[in-house]
Coordinates of C-alpha atoms in Angstrom, one line a residue:
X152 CA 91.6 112.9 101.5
X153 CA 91.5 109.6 99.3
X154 CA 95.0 110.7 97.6
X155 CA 96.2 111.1 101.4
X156 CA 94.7 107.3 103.0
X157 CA 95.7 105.4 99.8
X158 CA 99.1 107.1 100.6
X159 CA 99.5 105.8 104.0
X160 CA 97.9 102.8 103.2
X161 CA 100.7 102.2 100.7
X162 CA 103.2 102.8 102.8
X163 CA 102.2 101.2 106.2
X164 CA 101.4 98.0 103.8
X165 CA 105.3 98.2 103.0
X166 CA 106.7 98.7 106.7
X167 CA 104.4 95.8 108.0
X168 CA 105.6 93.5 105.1
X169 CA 109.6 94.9 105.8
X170 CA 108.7 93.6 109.6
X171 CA 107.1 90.2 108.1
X172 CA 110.7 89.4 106.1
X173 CA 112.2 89.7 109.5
X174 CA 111.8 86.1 110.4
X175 CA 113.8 85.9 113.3
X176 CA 112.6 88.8 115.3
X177 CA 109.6 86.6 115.0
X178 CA 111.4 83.3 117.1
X179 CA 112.4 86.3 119.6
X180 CA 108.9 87.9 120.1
X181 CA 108.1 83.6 120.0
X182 CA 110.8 81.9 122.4
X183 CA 112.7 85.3 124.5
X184 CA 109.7 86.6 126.0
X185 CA 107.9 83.5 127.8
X186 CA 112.3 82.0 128.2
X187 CA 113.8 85.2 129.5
X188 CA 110.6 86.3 131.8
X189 CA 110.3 82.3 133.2
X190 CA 114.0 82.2 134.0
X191 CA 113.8 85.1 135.9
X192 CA 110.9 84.1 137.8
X193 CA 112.2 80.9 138.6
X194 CA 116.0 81.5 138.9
X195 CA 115.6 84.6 141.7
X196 CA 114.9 83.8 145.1
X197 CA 111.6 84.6 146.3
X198 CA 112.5 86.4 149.2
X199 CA 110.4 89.4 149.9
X200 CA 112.5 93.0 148.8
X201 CA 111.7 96.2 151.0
X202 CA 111.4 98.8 148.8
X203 CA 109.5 102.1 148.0
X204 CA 107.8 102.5 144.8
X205 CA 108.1 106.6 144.2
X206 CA 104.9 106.3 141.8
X207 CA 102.8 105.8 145.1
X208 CA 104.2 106.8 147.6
X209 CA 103.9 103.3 149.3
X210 CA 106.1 101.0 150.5
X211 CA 106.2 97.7 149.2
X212 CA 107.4 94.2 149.9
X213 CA 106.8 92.2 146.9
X214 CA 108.6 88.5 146.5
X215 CA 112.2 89.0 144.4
X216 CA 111.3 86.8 142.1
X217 CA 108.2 88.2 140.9
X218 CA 110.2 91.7 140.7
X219 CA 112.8 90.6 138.6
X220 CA 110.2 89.1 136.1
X221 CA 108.5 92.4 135.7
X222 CA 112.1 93.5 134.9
X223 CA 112.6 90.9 132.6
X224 CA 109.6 91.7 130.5
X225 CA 109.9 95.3 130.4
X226 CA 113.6 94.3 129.1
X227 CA 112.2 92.3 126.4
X228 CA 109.6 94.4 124.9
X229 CA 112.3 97.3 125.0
X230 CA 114.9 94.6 123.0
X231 CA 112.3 93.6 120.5
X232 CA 110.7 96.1 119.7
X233 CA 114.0 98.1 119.8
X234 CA 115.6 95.8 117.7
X235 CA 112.5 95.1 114.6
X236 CA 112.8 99.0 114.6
X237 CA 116.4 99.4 113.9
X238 CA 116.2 96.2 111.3
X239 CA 113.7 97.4 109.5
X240 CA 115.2 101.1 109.4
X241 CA 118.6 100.1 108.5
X242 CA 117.6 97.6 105.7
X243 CA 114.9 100.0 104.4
X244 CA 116.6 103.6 104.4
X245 CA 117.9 102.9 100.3
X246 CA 114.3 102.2 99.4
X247 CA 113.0 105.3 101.9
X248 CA 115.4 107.6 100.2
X249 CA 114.1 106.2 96.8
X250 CA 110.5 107.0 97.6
X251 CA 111.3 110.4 98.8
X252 CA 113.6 111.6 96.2
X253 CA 110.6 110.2 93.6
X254 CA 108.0 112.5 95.3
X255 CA 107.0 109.8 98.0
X256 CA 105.6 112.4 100.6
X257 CA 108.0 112.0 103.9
X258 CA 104.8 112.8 106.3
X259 CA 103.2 109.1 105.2
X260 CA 106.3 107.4 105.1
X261 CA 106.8 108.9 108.9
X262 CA 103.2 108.3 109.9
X263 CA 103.2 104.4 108.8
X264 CA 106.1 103.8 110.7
X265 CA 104.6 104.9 113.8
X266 CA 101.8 102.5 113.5
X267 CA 104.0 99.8 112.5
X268 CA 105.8 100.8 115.7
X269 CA 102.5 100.9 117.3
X270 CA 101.2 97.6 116.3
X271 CA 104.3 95.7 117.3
X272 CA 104.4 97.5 120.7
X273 CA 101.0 96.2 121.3
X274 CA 101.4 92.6 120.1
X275 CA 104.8 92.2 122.2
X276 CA 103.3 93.7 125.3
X277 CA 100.0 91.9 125.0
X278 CA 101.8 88.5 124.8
X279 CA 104.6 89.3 127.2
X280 CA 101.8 90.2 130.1
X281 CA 99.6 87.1 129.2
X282 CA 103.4 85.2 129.8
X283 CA 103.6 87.0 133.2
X284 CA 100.5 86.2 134.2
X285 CA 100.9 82.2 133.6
X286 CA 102.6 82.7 136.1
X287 CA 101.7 84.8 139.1
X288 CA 98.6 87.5 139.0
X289 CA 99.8 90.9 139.2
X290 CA 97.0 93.2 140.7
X291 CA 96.8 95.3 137.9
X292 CA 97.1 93.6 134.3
X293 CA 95.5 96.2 132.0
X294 CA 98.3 98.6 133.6
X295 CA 101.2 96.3 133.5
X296 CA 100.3 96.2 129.5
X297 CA 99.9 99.7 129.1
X298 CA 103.4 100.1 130.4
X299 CA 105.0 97.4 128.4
X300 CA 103.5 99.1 125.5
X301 CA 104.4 102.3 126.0
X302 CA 108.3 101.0 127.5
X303 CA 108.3 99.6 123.7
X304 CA 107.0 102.8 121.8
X305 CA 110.4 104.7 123.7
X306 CA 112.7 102.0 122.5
X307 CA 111.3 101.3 118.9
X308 CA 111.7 104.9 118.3
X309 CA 115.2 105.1 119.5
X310 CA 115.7 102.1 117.1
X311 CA 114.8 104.4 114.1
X312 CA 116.5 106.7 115.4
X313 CA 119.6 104.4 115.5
X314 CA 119.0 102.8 111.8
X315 CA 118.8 106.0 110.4
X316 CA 122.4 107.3 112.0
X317 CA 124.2 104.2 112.5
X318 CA 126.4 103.1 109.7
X319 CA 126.8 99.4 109.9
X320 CA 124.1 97.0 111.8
X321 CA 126.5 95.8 114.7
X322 CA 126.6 99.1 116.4
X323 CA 122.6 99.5 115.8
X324 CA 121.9 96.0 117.5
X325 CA 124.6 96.9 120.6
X326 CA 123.3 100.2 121.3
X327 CA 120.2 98.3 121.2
X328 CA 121.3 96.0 123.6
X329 CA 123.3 98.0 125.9
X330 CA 120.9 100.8 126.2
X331 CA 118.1 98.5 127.6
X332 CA 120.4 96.8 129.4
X333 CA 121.6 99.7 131.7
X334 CA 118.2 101.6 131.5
X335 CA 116.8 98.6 133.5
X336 CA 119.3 96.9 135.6
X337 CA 119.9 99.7 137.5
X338 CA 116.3 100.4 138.5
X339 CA 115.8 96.7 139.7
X340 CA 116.1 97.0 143.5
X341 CA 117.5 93.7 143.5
X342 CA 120.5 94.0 141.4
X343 CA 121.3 97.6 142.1
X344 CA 121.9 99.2 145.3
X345 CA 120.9 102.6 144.0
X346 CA 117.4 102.0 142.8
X347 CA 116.0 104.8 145.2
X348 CA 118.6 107.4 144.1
X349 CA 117.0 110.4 142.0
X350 CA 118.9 109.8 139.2
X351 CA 117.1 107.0 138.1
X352 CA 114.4 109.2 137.1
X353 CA 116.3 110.7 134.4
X354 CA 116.7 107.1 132.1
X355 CA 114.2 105.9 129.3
X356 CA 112.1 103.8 130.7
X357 CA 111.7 105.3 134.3
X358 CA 108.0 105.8 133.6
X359 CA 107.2 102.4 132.6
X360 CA 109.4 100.5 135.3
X361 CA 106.9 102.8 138.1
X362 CA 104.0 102.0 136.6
X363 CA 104.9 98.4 135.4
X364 CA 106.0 97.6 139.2
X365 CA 102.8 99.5 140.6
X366 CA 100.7 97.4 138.4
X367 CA 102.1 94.4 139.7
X368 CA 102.3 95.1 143.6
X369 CA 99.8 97.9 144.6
X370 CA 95.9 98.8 143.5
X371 CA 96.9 102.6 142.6
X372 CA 96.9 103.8 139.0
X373 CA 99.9 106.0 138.2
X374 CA 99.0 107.6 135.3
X375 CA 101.3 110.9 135.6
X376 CA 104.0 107.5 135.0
X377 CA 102.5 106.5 131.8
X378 CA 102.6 110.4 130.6
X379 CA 106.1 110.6 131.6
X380 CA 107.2 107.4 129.7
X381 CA 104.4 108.7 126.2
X382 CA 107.2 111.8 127.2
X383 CA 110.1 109.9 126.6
X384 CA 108.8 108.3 123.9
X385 CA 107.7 112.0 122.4
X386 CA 111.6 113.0 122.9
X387 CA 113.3 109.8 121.3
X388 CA 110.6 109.9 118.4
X389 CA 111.9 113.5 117.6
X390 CA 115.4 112.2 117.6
X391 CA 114.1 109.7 115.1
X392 CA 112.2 111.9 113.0
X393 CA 115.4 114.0 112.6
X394 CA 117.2 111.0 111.7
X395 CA 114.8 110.2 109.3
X396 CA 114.7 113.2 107.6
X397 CA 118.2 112.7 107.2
X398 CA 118.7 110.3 106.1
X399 CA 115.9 110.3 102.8
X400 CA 117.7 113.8 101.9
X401 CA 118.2 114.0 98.7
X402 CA 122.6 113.9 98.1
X403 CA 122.3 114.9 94.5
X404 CA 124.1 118.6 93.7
X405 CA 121.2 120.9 92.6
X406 CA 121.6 122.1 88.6
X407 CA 123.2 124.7 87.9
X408 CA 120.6 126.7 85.5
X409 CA 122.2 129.6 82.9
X410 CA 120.2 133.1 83.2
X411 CA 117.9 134.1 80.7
X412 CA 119.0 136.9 78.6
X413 CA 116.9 140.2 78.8
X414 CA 114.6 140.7 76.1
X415 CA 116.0 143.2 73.3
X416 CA 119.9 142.5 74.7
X417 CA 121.4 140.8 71.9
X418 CA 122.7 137.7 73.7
X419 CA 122.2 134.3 72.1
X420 CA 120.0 131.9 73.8
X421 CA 121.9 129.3 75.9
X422 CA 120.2 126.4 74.1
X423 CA 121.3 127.3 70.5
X424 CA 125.1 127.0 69.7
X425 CA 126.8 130.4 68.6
X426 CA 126.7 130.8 64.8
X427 CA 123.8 129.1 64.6
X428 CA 119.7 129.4 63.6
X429 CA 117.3 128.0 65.5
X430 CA 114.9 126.2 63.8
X431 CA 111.3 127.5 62.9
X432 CA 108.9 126.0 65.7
X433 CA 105.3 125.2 64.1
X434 CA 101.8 124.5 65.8
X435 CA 103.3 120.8 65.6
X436 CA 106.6 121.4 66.9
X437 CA 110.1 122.2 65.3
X438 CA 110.4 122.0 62.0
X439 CA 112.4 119.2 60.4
X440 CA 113.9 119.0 56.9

């Protein structure tokens, strides 16, 4: 059991410092949350927006503004923590690949990156909810951070899923980007016309926007929501794992290795050059002259 903790000790202690290096997803997690949620909250109009929250059952007519900020955090935890994933992934896989060929076990190198995952998802939603509430008092705020955090755990997953595919960084941070960017945009009421339709139950962070927006606006807990979004994130962690495993396989060809020759046959050993004696081995080794 020690041999197993000092294991994932070591490594967890590696992906927290590979995050630490990553000074600039530091000014994001610092600056874009409390800049992109405020704009949005004081940019939209805060006309009321009819809509009906499928999570409930309810319908709802919550000011635009205060909508679109929910949107904008949910978008924000999704970019960060999508994008410290990928960066840490992409920059990492040489030294993950050089762990595991070296006897590294996979299984701790897998299980520290979830709680590095884990850790950031927390920090980023705790500080992004404590940002929307400077603002305005949603009803439920222990909710609206339980579905930030679990809106991160989907995307940070499908960023190690991305590092460990993706070839060069640029497509990593724009399938990042765009991926987040769709996911929510269409499910905002007030920038898409087909919030309501079906399909919007089929993206990533379906889960999280219902229980996110419930947390805000009504005094139900949804917490078949929150299983659906711990779902996604099961799904894109799988993806991830497979990438992973991928991409710390070992490339090297396997040696070749002669047969042994049977006993009694005759055959020279594959060791010894033809023609030649193989010196006496002692108690102390072979014997030299």
């Amino acid at each position: 059991m020690r041999f197993h903790l000092s294991r994932f000790a070591l490594a967890t202690g590696f992906a927290l410092t590979e995050h630490g290096r990553n000074r600039f997803a530091m000014v994001l997690v610092i600056l874009f949350v409390p800049l992109w949620t405020t704009l949005a909250y004081l940019a939209m109009p805060d006309t009321p927006a009819r809509m009906r929250l499928h999570a409930t059952g309810e319908t709802l007519a919550p000011h635009g503004n205060e909508l679109t900020e929910i949107s904008g955090a949910l978008n924000a935890v999704t970019l960060i923590t999508g994008f410290m994933m990928f960066a840490a992934t992409f920059s990492g896989n040489r030294f993950d690949r050089r762990l595991a060929m070296a006897g590294y076990p996979r299984a701790h190198l897998v299980l520290a990156k979830v709680t590095a995952l884990a850790l950031i998802s927390a920090a980023v939603a705790a500080y992004a909810t404590a940002v929307t509430c400077l603002a305005w008092t949603p009803r439920q705020p222990l909710l609206l951070a339980a579905a930030l955090f679990t809106a991160g755990l989907t995307y940070g997953a499908l960023g190690v899923g991305f590092g460990s595919v993706l070839r060069r960084e640029v497509e990593g941070m724009f399938a990042v980007v765009m991926t987040s960017i769709i996911d929510l945009a269409l499910q905002n009421p007030i920038t898409s016309s087909g919030a309501d339709t079906p399909l919007m139950r089929y993206l990533p962070s379906y889960g999280a926007m219902q229980a996110s927006t419930a947390a805000g606006f009504s005094t139900n807990p949804v917490p078949r929501h929150l299983a659906l979004q711990l779902l996604w994130f099961a799904g894109a962690a799988l993806i991830a794992l497979v990438g992973f495993g991928r991409s710390t396989r070992s490339t090297l060809p396997a040696r070749a290795q002669a047969p042994e020759p049977a006993p009694g046959s005759g055959a020279p050993s594959p060791s010894v050059p033809r023609g030649t004696t193989a010196p006496p081995v002692t108690a102390s080794g072979p014997e030299t002259h």
